[in-house]
Coordinates of C-alpha atoms and ligand atoms in Angstrom, one line a residue:
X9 CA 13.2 -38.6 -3.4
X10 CA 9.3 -39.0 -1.9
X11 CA 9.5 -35.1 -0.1
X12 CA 6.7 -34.4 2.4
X13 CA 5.7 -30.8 2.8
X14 CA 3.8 -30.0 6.0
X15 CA 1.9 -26.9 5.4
X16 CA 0.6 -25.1 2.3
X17 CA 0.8 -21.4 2.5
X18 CA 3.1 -19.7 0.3
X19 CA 6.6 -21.1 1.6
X20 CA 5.3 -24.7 1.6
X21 CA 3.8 -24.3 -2.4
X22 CA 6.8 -22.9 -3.6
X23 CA 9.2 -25.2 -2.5
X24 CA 6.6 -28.0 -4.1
X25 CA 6.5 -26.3 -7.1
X26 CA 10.5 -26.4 -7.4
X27 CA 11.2 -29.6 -6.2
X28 CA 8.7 -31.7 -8.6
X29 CA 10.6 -29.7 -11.5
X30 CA 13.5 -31.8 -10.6
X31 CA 11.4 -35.3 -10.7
X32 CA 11.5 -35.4 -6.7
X33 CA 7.9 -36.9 -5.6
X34 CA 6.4 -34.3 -3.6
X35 CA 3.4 -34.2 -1.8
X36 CA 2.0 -30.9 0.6
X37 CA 0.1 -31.6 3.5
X38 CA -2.3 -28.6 4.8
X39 CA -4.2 -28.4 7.3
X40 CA -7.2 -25.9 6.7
X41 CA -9.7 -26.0 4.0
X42 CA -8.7 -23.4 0.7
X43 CA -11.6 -21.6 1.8
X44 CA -9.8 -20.7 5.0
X45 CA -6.8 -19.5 3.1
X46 CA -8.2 -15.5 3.3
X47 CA -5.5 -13.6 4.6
X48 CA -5.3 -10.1 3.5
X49 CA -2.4 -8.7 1.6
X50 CA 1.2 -8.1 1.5
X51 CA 4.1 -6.0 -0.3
X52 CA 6.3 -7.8 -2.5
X53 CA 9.5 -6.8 -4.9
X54 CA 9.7 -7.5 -8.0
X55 CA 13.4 -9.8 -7.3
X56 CA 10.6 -12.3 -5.1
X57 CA 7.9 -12.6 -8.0
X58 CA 11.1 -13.1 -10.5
X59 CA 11.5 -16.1 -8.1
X60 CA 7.5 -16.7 -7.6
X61 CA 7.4 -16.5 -11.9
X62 CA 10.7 -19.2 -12.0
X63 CA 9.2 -21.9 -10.1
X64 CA 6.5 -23.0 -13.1
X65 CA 5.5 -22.1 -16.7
X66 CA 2.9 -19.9 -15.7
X67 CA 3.2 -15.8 -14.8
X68 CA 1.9 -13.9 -11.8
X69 CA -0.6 -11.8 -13.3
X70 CA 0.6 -8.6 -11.5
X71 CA -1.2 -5.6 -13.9
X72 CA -2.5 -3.1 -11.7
X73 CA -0.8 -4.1 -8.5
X74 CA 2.1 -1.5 -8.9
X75 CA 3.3 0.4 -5.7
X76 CA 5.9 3.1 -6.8
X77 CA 5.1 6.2 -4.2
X78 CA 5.7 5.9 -0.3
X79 CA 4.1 8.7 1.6
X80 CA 5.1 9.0 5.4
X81 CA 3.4 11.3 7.7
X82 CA 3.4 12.3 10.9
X83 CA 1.9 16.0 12.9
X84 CA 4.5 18.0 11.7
X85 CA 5.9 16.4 8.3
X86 CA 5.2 14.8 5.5
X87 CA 7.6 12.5 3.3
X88 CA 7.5 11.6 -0.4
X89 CA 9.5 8.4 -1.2
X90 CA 10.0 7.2 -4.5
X91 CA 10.0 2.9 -4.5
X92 CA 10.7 0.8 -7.2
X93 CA 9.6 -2.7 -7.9
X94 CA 6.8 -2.8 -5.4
X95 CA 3.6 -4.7 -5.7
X96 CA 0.8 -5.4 -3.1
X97 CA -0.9 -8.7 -3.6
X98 CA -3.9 -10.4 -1.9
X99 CA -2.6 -13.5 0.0
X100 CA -5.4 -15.6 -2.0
X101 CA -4.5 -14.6 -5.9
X102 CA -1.1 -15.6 -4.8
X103 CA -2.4 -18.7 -3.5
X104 CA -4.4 -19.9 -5.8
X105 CA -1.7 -19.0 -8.5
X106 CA 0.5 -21.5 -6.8
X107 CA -2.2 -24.0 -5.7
X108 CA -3.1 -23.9 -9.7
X109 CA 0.5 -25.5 -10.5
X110 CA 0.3 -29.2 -8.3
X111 CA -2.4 -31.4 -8.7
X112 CA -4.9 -32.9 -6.7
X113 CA -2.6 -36.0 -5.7
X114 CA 0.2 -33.3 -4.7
X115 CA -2.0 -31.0 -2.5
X116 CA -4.2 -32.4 0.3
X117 CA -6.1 -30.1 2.6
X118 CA -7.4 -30.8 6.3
X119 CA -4.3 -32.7 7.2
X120 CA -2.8 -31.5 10.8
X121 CA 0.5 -32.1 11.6
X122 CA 0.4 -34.3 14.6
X123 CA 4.3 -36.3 14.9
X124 CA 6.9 -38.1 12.8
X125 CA 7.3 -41.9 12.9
X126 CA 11.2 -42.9 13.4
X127 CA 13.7 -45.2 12.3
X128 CA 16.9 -44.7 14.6
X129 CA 17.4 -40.7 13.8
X130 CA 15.5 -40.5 10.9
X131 CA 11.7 -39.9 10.3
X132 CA 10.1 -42.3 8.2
X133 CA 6.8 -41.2 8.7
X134 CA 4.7 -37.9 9.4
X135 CA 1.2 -38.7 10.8
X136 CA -1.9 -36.5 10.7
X137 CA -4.5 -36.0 13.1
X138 CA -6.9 -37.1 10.3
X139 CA -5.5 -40.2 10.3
X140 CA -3.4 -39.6 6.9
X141 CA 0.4 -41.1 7.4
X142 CA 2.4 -39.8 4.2
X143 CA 6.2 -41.8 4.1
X144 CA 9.2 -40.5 2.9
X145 CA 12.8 -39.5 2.5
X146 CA 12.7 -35.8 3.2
X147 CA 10.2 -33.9 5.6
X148 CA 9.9 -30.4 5.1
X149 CA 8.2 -28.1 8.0
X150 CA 6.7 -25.4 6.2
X151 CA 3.7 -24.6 9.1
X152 CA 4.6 -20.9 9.7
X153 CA 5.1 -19.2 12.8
X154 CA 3.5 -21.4 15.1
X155 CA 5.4 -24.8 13.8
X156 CA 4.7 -28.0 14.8
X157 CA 7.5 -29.8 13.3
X158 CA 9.8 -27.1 14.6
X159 CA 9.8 -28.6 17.6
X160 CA 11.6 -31.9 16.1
X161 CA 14.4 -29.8 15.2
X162 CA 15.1 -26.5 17.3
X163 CA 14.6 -24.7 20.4
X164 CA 12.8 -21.9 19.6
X165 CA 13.4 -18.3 21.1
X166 CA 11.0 -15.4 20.8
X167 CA 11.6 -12.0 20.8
X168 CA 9.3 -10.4 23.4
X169 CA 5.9 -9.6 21.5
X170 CA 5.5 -6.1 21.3
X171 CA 3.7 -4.8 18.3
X172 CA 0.5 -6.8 17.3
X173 CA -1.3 -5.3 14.2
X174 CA -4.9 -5.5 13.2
X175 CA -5.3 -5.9 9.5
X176 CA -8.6 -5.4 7.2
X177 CA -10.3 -5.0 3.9
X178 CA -11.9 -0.9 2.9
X179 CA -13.8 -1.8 -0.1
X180 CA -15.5 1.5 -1.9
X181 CA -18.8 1.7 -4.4
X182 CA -17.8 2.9 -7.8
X183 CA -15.0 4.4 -6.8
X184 CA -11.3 4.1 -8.8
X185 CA -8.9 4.5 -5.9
X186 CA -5.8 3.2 -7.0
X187 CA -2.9 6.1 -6.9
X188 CA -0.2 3.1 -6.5
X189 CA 0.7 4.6 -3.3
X190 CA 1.5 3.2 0.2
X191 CA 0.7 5.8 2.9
X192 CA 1.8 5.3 6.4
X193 CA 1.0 7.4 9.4
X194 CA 2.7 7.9 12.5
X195 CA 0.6 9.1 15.5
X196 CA 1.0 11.8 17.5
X197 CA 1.2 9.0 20.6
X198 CA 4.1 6.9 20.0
X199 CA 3.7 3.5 19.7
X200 CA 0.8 3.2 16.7
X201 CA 1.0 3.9 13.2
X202 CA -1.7 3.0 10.0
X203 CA -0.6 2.3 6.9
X204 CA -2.7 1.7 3.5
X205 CA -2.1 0.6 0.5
X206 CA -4.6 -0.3 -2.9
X207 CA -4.7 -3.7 -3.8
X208 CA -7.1 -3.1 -6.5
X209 CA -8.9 -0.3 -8.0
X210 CA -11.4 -0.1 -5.0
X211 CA -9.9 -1.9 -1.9
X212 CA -7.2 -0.8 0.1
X213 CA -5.6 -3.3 2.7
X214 CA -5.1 -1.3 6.0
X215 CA -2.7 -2.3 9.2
X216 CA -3.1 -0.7 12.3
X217 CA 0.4 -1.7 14.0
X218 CA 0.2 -0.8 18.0
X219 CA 2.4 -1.0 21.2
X220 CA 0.9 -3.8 22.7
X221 CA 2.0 -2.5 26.1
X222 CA 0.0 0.6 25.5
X223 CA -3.0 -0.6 23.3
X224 CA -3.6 -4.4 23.7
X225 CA -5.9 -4.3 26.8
X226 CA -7.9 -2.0 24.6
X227 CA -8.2 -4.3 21.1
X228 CA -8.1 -7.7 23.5
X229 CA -10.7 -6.7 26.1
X230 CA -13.2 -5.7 23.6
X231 CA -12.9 -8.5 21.6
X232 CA -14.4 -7.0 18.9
X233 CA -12.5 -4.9 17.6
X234 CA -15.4 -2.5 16.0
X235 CA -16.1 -1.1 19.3
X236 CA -12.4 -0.8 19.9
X237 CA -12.2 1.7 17.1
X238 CA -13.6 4.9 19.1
X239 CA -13.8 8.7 17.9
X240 CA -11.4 9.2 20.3
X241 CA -8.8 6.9 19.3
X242 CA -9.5 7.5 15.4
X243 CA -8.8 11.2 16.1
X244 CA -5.2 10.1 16.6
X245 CA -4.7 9.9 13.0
X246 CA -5.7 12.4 9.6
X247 CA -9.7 12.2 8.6
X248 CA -9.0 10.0 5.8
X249 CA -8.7 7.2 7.6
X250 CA -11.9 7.6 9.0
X251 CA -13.6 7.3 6.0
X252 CA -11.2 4.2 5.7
X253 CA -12.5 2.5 8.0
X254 CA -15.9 3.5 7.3
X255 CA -16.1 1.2 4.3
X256 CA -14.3 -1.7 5.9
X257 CA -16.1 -4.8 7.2
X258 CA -14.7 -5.0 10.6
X259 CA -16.4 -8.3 11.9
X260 CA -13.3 -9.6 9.3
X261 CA -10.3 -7.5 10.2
X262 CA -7.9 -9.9 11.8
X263 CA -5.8 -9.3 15.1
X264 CA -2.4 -10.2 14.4
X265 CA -0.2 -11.2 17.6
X266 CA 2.7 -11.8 15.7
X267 CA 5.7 -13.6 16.8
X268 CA 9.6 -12.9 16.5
X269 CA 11.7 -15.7 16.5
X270 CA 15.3 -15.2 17.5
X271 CA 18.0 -17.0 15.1
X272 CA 17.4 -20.7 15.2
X273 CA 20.9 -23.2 16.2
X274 CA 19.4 -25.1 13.5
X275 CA 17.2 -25.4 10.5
X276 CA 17.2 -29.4 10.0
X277 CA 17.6 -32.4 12.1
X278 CA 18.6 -35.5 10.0
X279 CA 15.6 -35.6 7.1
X280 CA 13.3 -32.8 8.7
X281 CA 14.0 -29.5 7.4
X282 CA 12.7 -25.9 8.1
X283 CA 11.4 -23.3 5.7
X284 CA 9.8 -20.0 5.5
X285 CA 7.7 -19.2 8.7
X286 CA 8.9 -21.5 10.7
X287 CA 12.4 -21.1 9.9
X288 CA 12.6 -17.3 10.4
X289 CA 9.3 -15.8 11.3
X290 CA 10.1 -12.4 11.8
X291 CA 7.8 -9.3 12.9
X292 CA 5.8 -7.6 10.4
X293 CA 7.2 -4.6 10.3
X294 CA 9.5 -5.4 7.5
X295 CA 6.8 -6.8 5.2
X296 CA 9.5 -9.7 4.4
X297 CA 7.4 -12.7 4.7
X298 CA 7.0 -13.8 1.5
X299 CA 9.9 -12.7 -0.2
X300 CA 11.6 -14.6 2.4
X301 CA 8.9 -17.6 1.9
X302 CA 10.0 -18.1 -1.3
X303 CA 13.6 -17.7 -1.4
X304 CA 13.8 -20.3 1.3
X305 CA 11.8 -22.5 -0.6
X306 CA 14.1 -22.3 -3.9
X307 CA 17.3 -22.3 -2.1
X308 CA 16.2 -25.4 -0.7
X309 CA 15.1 -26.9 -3.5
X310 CA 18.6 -25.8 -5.7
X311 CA 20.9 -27.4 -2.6
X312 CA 18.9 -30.6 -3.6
X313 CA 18.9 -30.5 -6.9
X314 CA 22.7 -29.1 -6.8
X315 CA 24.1 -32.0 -4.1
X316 CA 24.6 -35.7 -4.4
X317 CA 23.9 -35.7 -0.5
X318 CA 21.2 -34.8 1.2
X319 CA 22.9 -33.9 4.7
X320 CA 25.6 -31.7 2.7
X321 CA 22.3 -30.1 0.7
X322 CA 20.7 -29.2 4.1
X323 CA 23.8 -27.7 5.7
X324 CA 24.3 -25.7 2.2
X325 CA 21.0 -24.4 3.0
X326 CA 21.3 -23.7 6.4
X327 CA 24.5 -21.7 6.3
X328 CA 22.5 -19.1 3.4
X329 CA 19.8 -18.9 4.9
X330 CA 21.2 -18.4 8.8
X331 CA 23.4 -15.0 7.0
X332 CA 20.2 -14.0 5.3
X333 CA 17.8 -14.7 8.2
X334 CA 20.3 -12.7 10.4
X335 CA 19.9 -9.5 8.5
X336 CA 16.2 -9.6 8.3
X337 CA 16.6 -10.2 12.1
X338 CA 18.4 -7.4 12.5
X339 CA 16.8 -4.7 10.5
X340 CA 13.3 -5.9 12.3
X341 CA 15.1 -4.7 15.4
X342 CA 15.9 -1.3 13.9
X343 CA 12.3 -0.7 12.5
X344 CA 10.9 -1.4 15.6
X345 CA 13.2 0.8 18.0
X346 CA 11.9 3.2 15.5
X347 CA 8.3 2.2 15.8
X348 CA 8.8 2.8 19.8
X349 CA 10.5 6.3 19.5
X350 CA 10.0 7.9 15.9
X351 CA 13.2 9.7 14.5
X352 CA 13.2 13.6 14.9
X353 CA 13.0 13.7 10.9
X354 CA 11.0 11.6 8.5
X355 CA 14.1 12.0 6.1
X356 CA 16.0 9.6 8.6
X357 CA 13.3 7.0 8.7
X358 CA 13.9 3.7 7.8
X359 CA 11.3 2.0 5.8
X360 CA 9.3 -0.6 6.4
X361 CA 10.2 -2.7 3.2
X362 CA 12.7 -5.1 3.4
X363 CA 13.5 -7.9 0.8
Ligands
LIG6 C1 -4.2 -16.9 7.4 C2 -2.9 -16.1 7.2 C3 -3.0 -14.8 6.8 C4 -1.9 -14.0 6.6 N1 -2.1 -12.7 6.2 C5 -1.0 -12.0 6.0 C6 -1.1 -10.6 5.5 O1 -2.2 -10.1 5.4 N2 0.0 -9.8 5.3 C7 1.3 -10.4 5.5 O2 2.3 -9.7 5.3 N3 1.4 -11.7 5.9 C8 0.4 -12.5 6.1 N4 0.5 -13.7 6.5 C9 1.9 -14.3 6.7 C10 2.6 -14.6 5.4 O3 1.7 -15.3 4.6 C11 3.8 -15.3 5.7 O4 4.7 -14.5 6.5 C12 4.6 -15.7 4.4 O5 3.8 -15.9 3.4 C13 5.5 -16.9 4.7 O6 4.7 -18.0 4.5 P1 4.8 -19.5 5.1 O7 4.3 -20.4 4.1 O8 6.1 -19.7 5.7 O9 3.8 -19.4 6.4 P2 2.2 -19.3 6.4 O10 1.7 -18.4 5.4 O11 1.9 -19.0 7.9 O12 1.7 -20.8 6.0 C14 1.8 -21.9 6.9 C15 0.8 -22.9 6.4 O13 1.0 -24.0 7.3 C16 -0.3 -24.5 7.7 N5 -0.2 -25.2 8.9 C17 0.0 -24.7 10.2 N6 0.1 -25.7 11.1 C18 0.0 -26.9 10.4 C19 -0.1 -28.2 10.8 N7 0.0 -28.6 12.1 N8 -0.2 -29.2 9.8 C20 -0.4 -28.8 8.5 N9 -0.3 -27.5 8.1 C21 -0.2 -26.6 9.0 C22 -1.2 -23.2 7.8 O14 -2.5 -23.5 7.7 C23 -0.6 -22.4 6.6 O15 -1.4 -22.6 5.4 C24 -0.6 -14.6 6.8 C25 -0.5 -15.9 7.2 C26 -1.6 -16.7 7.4 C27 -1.5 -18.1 7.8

């Protein structure tokens, strides 16, 4: 089959990686420029890089990105959690690690998803807004949350958007700060919680995760978000994250407004398919992005590989992934009727890992 892949992050890669390994033509349409491929960081478990290191021939490279300690605070207590299998990767190494395994002819950047031609039910065509038209038998829609293609084969349904999270860089001079621990903080006000975790020896990734009801007229009205970060609102949280955010850059911290989408009806229509992000975008509160990136991506690919049709290969995948997606769904909701109203004890708290 000729497979056209609309987006290139992480869900859209992977599935090009394991679909070429099965002599399906592939080619990935993105829409930015590499360059623009920053992103910060995430959490992953070791089950998604065993997936991330069986799409190719090559290994993720993940020496000194170990996470094995939890620490959960809040006023009054403090948690230890032992983690296994944890790693925290910048978004670019994983990337570029991916982006390393098509070639030139497979990957083409500043392509924007603009429509699908059609023949009767079936898309023959996806056309670009740079005027690129790339034919073939299968179109996959791997544009993230905010999916264009999406909209040729679902409805989609949002949670209502309550926690938005701004996410940066601390980088430190000479300084080894890697303890492989992720520490998360509770404020005393419910409704915002920071979290920091080394993703090498001297840069931590931070999140500040708010109640957008309570907090986003402060981060959205004063645009920049430096001037948002007052003495008074840091002194919601322990000193060390003062210096924190001392030694970030934030004219690059990122406001994330993310998105929740409820269960889709349907994750293909005909030849257009759905994976990753704008399958099952879920709320970053369970860190499950990638790991469910990627498994979306090779579960597609093995219903291909594994069926002689390509409508009983879509409905395969569809049925796994809707029991999958559902779970995810629902331990989103759990984390964040937490993140509104903290349990009594950090011993009953629920982490915010899921995979
Ligand atoms: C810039 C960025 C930064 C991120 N940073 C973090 C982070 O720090 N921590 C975290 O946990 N998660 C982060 N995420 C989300 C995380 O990467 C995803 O949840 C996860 O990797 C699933 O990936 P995905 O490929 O489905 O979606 P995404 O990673 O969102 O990738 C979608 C890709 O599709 C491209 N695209 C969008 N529209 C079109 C179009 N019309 N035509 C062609 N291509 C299009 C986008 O440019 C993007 O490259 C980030 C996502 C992005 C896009």
């Amino acid at each position: 089959m000729r497979i056209v892949i609309i987006g290139g992050g992480i869900a859209g890669l992977a599935a090009a990686i394991a679909l070429k390994r099965n002599k399906n033509e592939i080619v990935v349409k993105e829409k930015n420029f590499t360059n623009n491929n920053s992103g910060m960081a995430f959490m992953i478990h070791e089950s998604t890089v065993r997936n991330i290191n069986s799409l190719g021939d090559i290994e993720l490279d993940l020496n000194n990105h170990e996470i094995n300690n939890l620490i959960l605070k809040d006023d009054l207590h403090t948690n230890h959690v032992k983690i296994n299998g944890w790693y925290a990767i910048k978004r670019v190494k994983l990337l570029n690690f991916l982006q390393s395994q098509l070639t030139a002819d497979e990957y083409h950047e500043n392509c924007d998803f603009s429509y699908f031609q059609y023949e009767g039910d079936k898309a023959i065509a996806a056309v670009f807004k740079n005027g690129s038209i790339e034919c073939g038998d299968l179109f996959i829609g791997a544009d993230g949350i905010n999916s264009q293609v999406r909209n040729s084969v679902s409805e989609a349904h949002f949670f209502p958007n309550e926690i938005n999270e701004i996410v940066c860089i601390a980088k430190y001079k000479n300084e080894n700060i890697h303890d492989n621990t992720f520490r998360k903080y509770l404020s005393i006000k419910k409704g915002m919680s920071f979290g920091f975790i080394p993703v090498s020896n001297n840069e931590h990734v931070w999140f500040l995760q708010f109640d957008r009801g309570l907090y986003g007229s402060l981060f959205e009205k004063s645009r920049k978000i430096e001037t948002a970060f007052s003495p008074q609102l840091l002194s919601e949280f322990p000193k060390e994250i003062k210096n924190i955010i001392e030694n970030s850059d934030l004219k690059k911290s990122h406001l994330w407004k993310s998105k929740e989408l409820k269960l889709l009806n349907s994750y293909y229509k005909d030849n257009v398919c759905l994976i990753g992000d704008a399958a099952h975008g879920s709320i970053p509160l369970t860190s499950s992005g990638v790991s469910s990136g990627v498994s979306s991506a090779i579960e597609l690919a093995e219903a291909i590989n594994s069926s002689e049709y390509l409508y009983s290969a879509l409905s395969t995948y569809e049925e796994l992934r809707k029991k999958k997606n559902s779970r995810t769904i629902e331990y989103a909701q759990i984390l964040k009727l937490q993140f509104n109203s903290p349990p009594d004890c950090l011993g009953n708290y629920h982490l915010p890992l899921f995979h």
